[in-house]
Each structure stands twice: as C-alpha cells, then as structure tokens.
mmCIF file of C-alpha atoms in Angstrom:
data_model
loop_
_atom_site.group_PDB
_atom_site.id
_atom_site.type_symbol
_atom_site.label_atom_id
_atom_site.label_comp_id
_atom_site.label_asym_id
_atom_site.label_seq_id
_atom_site.Cartn_x
_atom_site.Cartn_y
_atom_site.Cartn_z
ATOM 1 C CA MET S 6 19.844 -66.015 104.524
ATOM 2 C CA SER S 7 19.296 -65.963 108.277
ATOM 3 C CA GLY S 8 16.624 -63.756 109.757
ATOM 4 C CA LEU S 9 18.879 -63.101 112.736
ATOM 5 C CA THR S 10 20.634 -59.722 112.765
ATOM 6 C CA ILE S 11 23.006 -58.176 115.267
ATOM 7 C CA GLU S 12 23.664 -54.519 116.064
ATOM 8 C CA VAL S 13 26.641 -53.596 118.235
ATOM 9 C CA ILE S 14 25.954 -50.387 120.167
ATOM 10 C CA SER S 15 28.820 -47.899 119.880
ATOM 11 C CA ASP S 16 27.277 -44.532 120.811
ATOM 12 C CA PRO S 17 28.876 -43.446 124.143
ATOM 13 C CA ALA S 18 25.717 -41.770 125.429
ATOM 14 C CA GLN S 19 23.649 -44.874 124.770
ATOM 15 C CA ILE S 20 26.253 -47.132 126.376
ATOM 16 C CA LEU S 21 26.388 -44.913 129.463
ATOM 17 C CA GLU S 22 22.602 -44.911 129.777
ATOM 18 C CA LEU S 23 22.501 -48.711 129.571
ATOM 19 C CA GLU S 24 25.372 -49.070 132.035
ATOM 20 C CA THR S 25 23.699 -46.822 134.591
ATOM 21 C CA ALA S 26 20.507 -48.873 134.380
ATOM 22 C CA ARG S 27 22.560 -52.076 134.623
ATOM 23 C CA VAL S 28 24.187 -50.969 137.876
ATOM 24 C CA ARG S 29 20.784 -50.187 139.399
ATOM 25 C CA TRP S 30 19.477 -53.609 138.291
ATOM 26 C CA TYR S 31 22.283 -55.467 140.047
ATOM 27 C CA LEU S 32 21.886 -53.387 143.183
ATOM 28 C CA LYS S 33 18.182 -54.241 143.253
ATOM 29 C CA GLU S 34 18.799 -57.974 142.669
ATOM 30 C CA TYR S 35 22.049 -58.278 144.629
ATOM 31 C CA ALA S 36 20.611 -60.597 147.298
ATOM 32 C CA ARG S 37 19.458 -63.104 144.676
ATOM 33 C CA TYR S 38 22.752 -63.085 142.789
ATOM 34 C CA LYS S 39 24.627 -63.521 146.056
ATOM 35 C CA SER S 40 22.459 -66.524 146.909
ATOM 36 C CA LEU S 41 23.428 -68.071 143.569
ATOM 37 C CA GLY S 42 27.122 -67.575 144.309
ATOM 38 C CA TYR S 43 27.671 -64.805 141.780
ATOM 39 C CA ASP S 44 28.700 -62.137 144.288
ATOM 40 C CA SER S 45 32.400 -62.890 143.812
ATOM 41 C CA ILE S 46 32.277 -61.968 140.105
ATOM 42 C CA LEU S 47 29.828 -59.049 140.299
ATOM 43 C CA ARG S 48 31.401 -55.659 139.640
ATOM 44 C CA PHE S 49 30.067 -52.213 140.490
ATOM 45 C CA PRO S 50 31.556 -48.752 139.861
ATOM 46 C CA PRO S 51 34.149 -47.728 142.457
ATOM 47 C CA GLY S 52 32.381 -46.256 145.478
ATOM 48 C CA ILE S 53 29.106 -48.108 144.905
ATOM 49 C CA LYS S 54 28.680 -50.702 147.652
ATOM 50 C CA PRO S 55 25.903 -53.257 146.995
ATOM 51 C CA GLU S 56 25.445 -54.006 150.701
ATOM 52 C CA ASN S 57 24.239 -50.415 151.130
ATOM 53 C CA THR S 58 21.837 -50.414 148.180
ATOM 54 C CA GLU S 59 18.876 -48.720 149.869
ATOM 55 C CA HIS S 60 20.938 -45.580 150.512
ATOM 56 C CA ILE S 61 22.393 -45.176 146.992
ATOM 57 C CA THR S 62 20.698 -42.500 144.894
ATOM 58 C CA ASP S 63 20.271 -42.516 141.121
ATOM 59 C CA GLU S 64 22.517 -39.454 140.918
ATOM 60 C CA GLU S 65 25.308 -41.248 142.785
ATOM 61 C CA ILE S 66 25.040 -44.200 140.406
ATOM 62 C CA LYS S 67 25.102 -41.944 137.345
ATOM 63 C CA THR S 68 28.123 -39.983 138.587
ATOM 64 C CA ALA S 69 30.112 -43.089 139.533
ATOM 65 C CA THR S 70 29.249 -44.829 136.259
ATOM 66 C CA GLN S 71 30.201 -41.770 134.198
ATOM 67 C CA GLN S 72 33.590 -41.499 135.888
ATOM 68 C CA ASP S 73 34.285 -45.214 135.512
ATOM 69 C CA PHE S 74 33.190 -45.122 131.872
ATOM 70 C CA ASN S 75 35.563 -42.252 131.107
ATOM 71 C CA GLU S 76 38.465 -44.142 132.666
ATOM 72 C CA ASN S 77 37.628 -47.278 130.663
ATOM 73 C CA ARG S 78 36.762 -45.512 127.396
ATOM 74 C CA ALA S 79 39.512 -47.215 125.378
ATOM 75 C CA GLU S 80 38.437 -50.646 126.661
ATOM 76 C CA TYR S 81 34.816 -49.991 125.699
ATOM 77 C CA GLU S 82 35.840 -48.972 122.185
ATOM 78 C CA ALA S 83 38.100 -52.016 121.789
ATOM 79 C CA GLU S 84 35.427 -54.462 122.975
ATOM 80 C CA THR S 85 32.788 -52.866 120.746
ATOM 81 C CA ALA S 86 35.080 -53.325 117.746
ATOM 82 C CA ALA S 87 35.932 -56.892 118.801
ATOM 83 C CA LEU S 88 32.261 -57.878 119.077
ATOM 84 C CA GLN S 89 31.498 -56.498 115.621
ATOM 85 C CA LYS S 90 34.527 -58.106 113.985
ATOM 86 C CA THR S 91 33.865 -61.459 115.665
ATOM 87 C CA TRP S 92 30.242 -61.623 114.578
ATOM 88 C CA ASP S 93 31.128 -60.581 111.016
ATOM 89 C CA THR S 94 33.635 -63.444 110.908
ATOM 90 C CA MET S 95 31.568 -66.183 112.546
ATOM 91 C CA SER S 96 27.998 -65.520 111.382
ATOM 92 C CA GLU S 97 28.154 -67.278 108.002
ATOM 93 C CA LYS S 98 29.754 -70.382 109.521
ATOM 94 C CA ILE S 99 27.613 -70.808 112.592
ATOM 95 C CA MET S 100 24.087 -69.905 111.464
ATOM 96 C CA PRO S 101 23.615 -72.983 109.204
ATOM 97 C CA THR S 102 24.728 -75.108 112.160
ATOM 98 C CA VAL S 103 22.198 -73.384 114.418
ATOM 99 C CA ALA S 104 19.408 -74.261 111.968
ATOM 100 C CA THR S 105 20.497 -77.906 111.854
ATOM 101 C CA VAL S 106 20.950 -78.380 115.607
ATOM 102 C CA TYR S 107 17.889 -76.410 116.711
ATOM 103 C CA GLY S 108 15.569 -77.310 113.858
ATOM 104 C CA PHE S 109 14.792 -73.666 113.153
ATOM 105 C CA THR S 110 16.551 -70.418 112.258
ATOM 106 C CA PRO S 111 16.155 -67.666 114.883
ATOM 107 C CA ASN S 112 14.474 -64.571 113.504
ATOM 108 C CA ASN S 113 15.522 -61.785 115.867
ATOM 109 C CA HIS S 114 17.319 -58.454 115.969
ATOM 110 C CA PHE S 115 19.729 -58.382 118.892
ATOM 111 C CA LYS S 116 21.608 -55.403 120.317
ATOM 112 C CA LEU S 117 25.034 -56.069 121.840
ATOM 113 C CA VAL S 118 26.850 -53.706 124.191
ATOM 114 C CA ALA S 119 30.088 -53.783 126.161
ATOM 115 C CA THR S 120 29.835 -53.559 129.956
ATOM 116 C CA ALA S 121 32.074 -53.133 132.967
ATOM 117 C CA TYR S 122 29.462 -54.348 135.437
ATOM 118 C CA GLY S 123 27.450 -57.250 136.730
ATOM 119 C CA THR S 124 28.203 -60.858 135.898
ATOM 120 C CA GLY S 125 29.827 -62.119 132.720
ATOM 121 C CA GLY S 126 27.081 -60.868 130.469
ATOM 122 C CA GLY S 127 23.631 -61.484 129.075
ATOM 123 C CA ALA S 128 20.391 -59.558 128.837
ATOM 124 C CA LEU S 129 18.593 -58.212 131.899
ATOM 125 C CA GLU S 130 15.160 -58.328 130.309
ATOM 126 C CA LYS S 131 13.501 -60.031 127.380
ATOM 127 C CA GLY S 132 14.323 -58.161 124.189
ATOM 128 C CA GLY S 133 16.800 -55.901 125.962
ATOM 129 C CA ALA S 134 20.437 -55.226 125.119
ATOM 130 C CA ILE S 135 22.811 -58.163 125.587
ATOM 131 C CA PHE S 136 25.856 -57.236 127.654
ATOM 132 C CA PHE S 137 29.446 -58.449 127.257
ATOM 133 C CA LYS S 138 32.006 -57.902 130.008
ATOM 134 C CA LEU S 139 35.139 -55.919 129.165
ATOM 135 C CA PRO S 140 38.154 -58.277 128.957
ATOM 136 C CA LYS S 141 39.932 -56.572 131.868
ATOM 137 C CA TYR S 142 37.074 -57.578 134.182
ATOM 138 C CA ARG S 143 36.640 -61.161 132.989
ATOM 139 C CA PRO S 144 38.073 -64.237 134.729
ATOM 140 C CA ALA S 145 41.569 -65.183 133.593
ATOM 141 C CA LYS S 146 40.233 -68.158 131.637
ATOM 142 C CA GLY S 147 36.978 -66.603 130.506
ATOM 143 C CA ARG S 148 35.149 -66.990 127.220
ATOM 144 C CA THR S 149 36.423 -65.519 123.979
ATOM 145 C CA GLU S 150 34.150 -63.148 122.043
ATOM 146 C CA ALA S 151 33.068 -66.019 119.776
ATOM 147 C CA GLU S 152 32.177 -68.166 122.783
ATOM 148 C CA ALA S 153 30.434 -65.284 124.530
ATOM 149 C CA ILE S 154 28.313 -64.361 121.502
ATOM 150 C CA THR S 155 27.391 -68.001 121.008
ATOM 151 C CA HIS S 156 26.495 -68.431 124.677
ATOM 152 C CA GLU S 157 24.621 -65.185 125.284
ATOM 153 C CA VAL S 158 22.980 -64.637 121.888
ATOM 154 C CA LEU S 159 22.588 -67.973 120.108
ATOM 155 C CA ASN S 160 22.054 -70.080 123.235
ATOM 156 C CA HIS S 161 20.344 -67.948 125.886
ATOM 157 C CA GLU S 162 18.510 -65.314 123.850
ATOM 158 C CA ALA S 163 17.648 -67.274 120.705
ATOM 159 C CA THR S 164 16.127 -70.115 122.760
ATOM 160 C CA GLY S 165 14.565 -68.043 125.535
ATOM 161 C CA HIS S 166 11.076 -68.130 124.047
ATOM 162 C CA LEU S 167 11.126 -71.942 124.120
ATOM 163 C CA ARG S 168 12.165 -72.048 127.774
ATOM 164 C CA GLU S 169 9.807 -69.363 129.060
ATOM 165 C CA GLY S 170 7.747 -70.666 131.963
ATOM 166 C CA THR S 171 9.808 -73.844 132.335
ATOM 167 C CA ALA S 172 12.175 -74.871 135.114
ATOM 168 C CA ILE S 173 15.068 -73.656 132.937
ATOM 169 C CA ASP S 174 13.786 -70.257 131.852
ATOM 170 C CA ASP S 175 15.996 -67.161 131.860
ATOM 171 C CA SER S 176 14.601 -65.594 135.021
ATOM 172 C CA ILE S 177 17.133 -65.251 137.844
ATOM 173 C CA PHE S 178 14.468 -66.920 139.970
ATOM 174 C CA THR S 179 14.271 -69.999 137.763
ATOM 175 C CA THR S 180 14.047 -73.195 139.802
ATOM 176 C CA HIS S 181 16.866 -75.073 138.038
ATOM 177 C CA GLN S 182 19.508 -72.469 137.263
ATOM 178 C CA TRP S 183 22.410 -74.868 136.832
ATOM 179 C CA HIS S 184 20.480 -77.261 134.612
ATOM 180 C CA LYS S 185 19.776 -74.286 132.377
ATOM 181 C CA GLU S 186 23.428 -73.257 132.321
ATOM 182 C CA ARG S 187 24.567 -76.795 131.538
ATOM 183 C CA LEU S 188 22.201 -76.941 128.572
ATOM 184 C CA MET S 189 23.434 -73.553 127.338
ATOM 185 C CA ASP S 190 27.042 -74.753 127.615
ATOM 186 C CA LEU S 191 26.320 -77.948 125.689
ATOM 187 C CA LEU S 192 24.469 -76.128 122.918
ATOM 188 C CA GLY S 193 27.303 -73.630 122.604
ATOM 189 C CA ARG S 194 29.981 -76.302 122.424
ATOM 190 C CA THR S 195 28.057 -78.189 119.752
ATOM 191 C CA LEU S 196 27.580 -75.079 117.613
ATOM 192 C CA LEU S 197 31.207 -73.986 117.872
ATOM 193 C CA VAL S 198 32.605 -77.452 117.148
ATOM 194 C CA ARG S 199 30.279 -78.344 114.279
ATOM 195 C CA SER S 200 30.746 -74.983 112.584
ATOM 196 C CA GLY S 201 34.532 -75.450 112.733
ATOM 197 C CA LEU S 202 35.075 -72.278 114.757
ATOM 198 C CA MET S 203 36.733 -73.962 117.752
ATOM 199 C CA LYS S 204 38.119 -77.267 118.959
ATOM 200 C CA ARG S 205 36.093 -79.079 121.576
ATOM 201 C CA GLU S 206 38.871 -79.108 124.165
ATOM 202 C CA ASP S 207 39.381 -75.341 123.926
ATOM 203 C CA ILE S 208 35.812 -74.338 124.780
ATOM 204 C CA VAL S 209 35.159 -72.930 128.255
ATOM 205 C CA MET S 210 32.496 -74.816 130.211
ATOM 206 C CA ASP S 211 31.007 -73.877 133.581
ATOM 207 C CA ASP S 212 32.522 -76.302 136.096
ATOM 208 C CA TYR S 213 29.837 -75.712 138.705
ATOM 209 C CA ALA S 214 27.009 -76.292 136.226
ATOM 210 C CA GLU S 215 28.742 -79.488 135.134
ATOM 211 C CA ALA S 216 29.021 -80.721 138.706
ATOM 212 C CA GLN S 217 25.422 -79.840 139.551
ATOM 213 C CA ALA S 218 23.601 -80.841 136.378
ATOM 214 C CA ALA S 219 25.654 -82.813 133.846
ATOM 215 C CA LYS S 220 24.321 -86.150 135.093
ATOM 216 C CA ASP S 221 20.753 -85.106 134.243
ATOM 217 C CA ILE S 222 21.235 -82.877 131.198
ATOM 218 C CA ASP S 223 23.931 -84.812 129.337
ATOM 219 C CA ALA S 224 21.863 -87.997 129.480
ATOM 220 C CA LEU S 225 19.125 -86.248 127.509
ATOM 221 C CA TYR S 226 21.394 -84.181 125.286
ATOM 222 C CA TYR S 227 23.672 -86.860 123.803
ATOM 223 C CA ALA S 228 22.430 -89.987 122.046
ATOM 224 C CA THR S 229 25.259 -91.895 123.742
ATOM 225 C CA PRO S 230 25.990 -90.069 127.037
ATOM 226 C CA ASN S 231 28.909 -92.340 127.937
ATOM 227 C CA ALA S 232 30.625 -91.317 124.701
ATOM 228 C CA PRO S 233 29.466 -87.718 124.108
ATOM 229 C CA ASP S 234 29.753 -86.707 120.477
ATOM 230 C CA GLU S 235 28.739 -83.296 119.118
ATOM 231 C CA ASN S 236 27.566 -85.037 115.938
ATOM 232 C CA ASN S 237 25.379 -87.551 117.751
ATOM 233 C CA LEU S 238 22.609 -85.727 119.597
ATOM 234 C CA ARG S 239 19.491 -87.371 120.991
ATOM 235 C CA TYR S 240 17.270 -84.496 119.857
ATOM 236 C CA GLU S 241 19.056 -83.436 116.663
ATOM 237 C CA GLY S 242 16.993 -80.684 115.018
ATOM 238 C CA ARG S 243 14.319 -80.913 117.728
ATOM 239 C CA LEU S 244 15.286 -78.366 120.353
ATOM 240 C CA PRO S 245 11.687 -77.742 121.528
ATOM 241 C CA ASP S 246 11.356 -81.469 122.253
ATOM 242 C CA LEU S 247 14.652 -81.472 124.175
ATOM 243 C CA ILE S 248 13.515 -78.552 126.321
ATOM 244 C CA ARG S 249 10.219 -80.302 127.077
ATOM 245 C CA ALA S 250 12.116 -83.451 128.046
ATOM 246 C CA ILE S 251 14.405 -81.470 130.365
ATOM 247 C CA ASP S 252 11.470 -79.644 131.926
ATOM 248 C CA ALA S 253 9.810 -82.990 132.622
ATOM 249 C CA LYS S 254 13.043 -84.367 134.082
ATOM 250 C CA THR S 255 13.414 -81.424 136.476
ATOM 251 C CA LYS S 256 10.187 -82.423 138.192
ATOM 252 C CA GLU S 257 12.170 -85.339 139.645
ATOM 253 C CA ILE S 258 14.980 -83.052 140.801
ATOM 254 C CA PRO S 259 14.867 -80.714 143.835
ATOM 255 C CA ALA S 260 14.915 -77.024 142.976
ATOM 256 C CA ALA S 261 18.117 -75.079 143.529
ATOM 257 C CA ALA S 262 18.409 -72.980 146.671
#
C-alpha cells in the first residue's frame, strides 16, 4: 500500500484563508511571474490590480476575495468534489506505475484545494496546500483533473525533494524553468499512459516548454529519443540519477531570463 495520502480541503473558511494568502503571494511575486510570461494567465479578484500592489491593503484583499468566493461558491464545491472523485478513481492504477518509473514510492500527505487565482495550480511553498484552478478560469484546452493531479502532486511535489538546490528546483527563481516543466510533462505523460488512464495523444503538454527544452530533456529522458516510447526510458526506476544528469546538462545551457 502506498505511503502517499491525499486530503482535499472542503471547509469554506479554510479555503478562503488559503485563497486570501494566495492572492497576496501573487501580488508580491507579480514581477517575476510577468518576466516568465505568466501574466496573461494570472487571475486576481475583481478590483485587485497587480500593477498597484504596494497600495493594496490586506483588508482590501480579504474583502475582494470573500466576495469573489461567494460568487463562485458552486464552482468551488464542484471542483472539490471532482478532485476527490478523480483521486479515488486513479490512485490504485497510477501509484504502482509511480514506484516503477521513479524507483521509489512517495511517502507524503498532500492537501489539495480549489482556487480561482494565480496560475494553473501548484503549491506556493514546500509542504503547503496544492492549488487547482477552477475549470471556468482554465485555458480552453487545459488539463483534466487526472492530468492536473498527476502534474502538480505526483510530478512536482513528489519529486521536489530530489530537485531541491538544482537548476530545475521548484523555486520561481530556478535557473532553468522550462527544462523543469518539460521534465514534469514527460513524467506525467509516462505515468498516465503506462497506468492506462489516458492515451498518449490526448495528454496536454506545455508547448513553450517543449520548444525551449525538449531537445535537451528528451535526449536524457528516452532511451531512444528519435522514437520516444513511454515504455523505454533511459533512467527507468532511477529518477534521482535522471535529475542529476539533467542538472549536469544544464551547466552547458544558458539560464532562462
């Protein structure tokens, strides 16, 4: 039995508290996210303008977030239920695949929560809640819940300790952001395909990460890069070794802006 457990947060007061803190985080880090090209997908509560961050009080954030939360209450409840149902359905199929591909079984307790703000999702701090964007605020061809849980929980969070301090760590100031995202995409696609949860061609991949980093990452990820096969990985069951190889490779590659 896997040591990984997931808790989906459903208490409205707890969600609101996390959402308020999330808005403040993105206001504080707005310049960095804009430099990475994320400003077009960032969302804030109506009336909260990130360009004017130094003049926005905590009370204004709380009030705006509360009002927006009330208006989206049904969407929050639906996404909370969808996250729980999806994990209940996929966990038994995907966790054995994780152990085989990674070479270890993650032993963590993760908290998931629906969000209306920020980027697509993910945790803001190590060990913190992992956020999932409400469907109404996702891109038209965004990830399904199964893809999102795989990407944010099983890829980013479950491997974060291995990547800490490397060129592909989970800091927003990491030197090789798009190499990290390409690796996360490849790991997610492998897990979803090999567990039988999705077909390869249906899985959403980040086009920009592919353009920026596929040449470097795919060559290390697949045993035969010219004929990529999710069942033929260069570092099958040796994820720590793959991460070390990628970190070494990045020393030959200029850091992202």
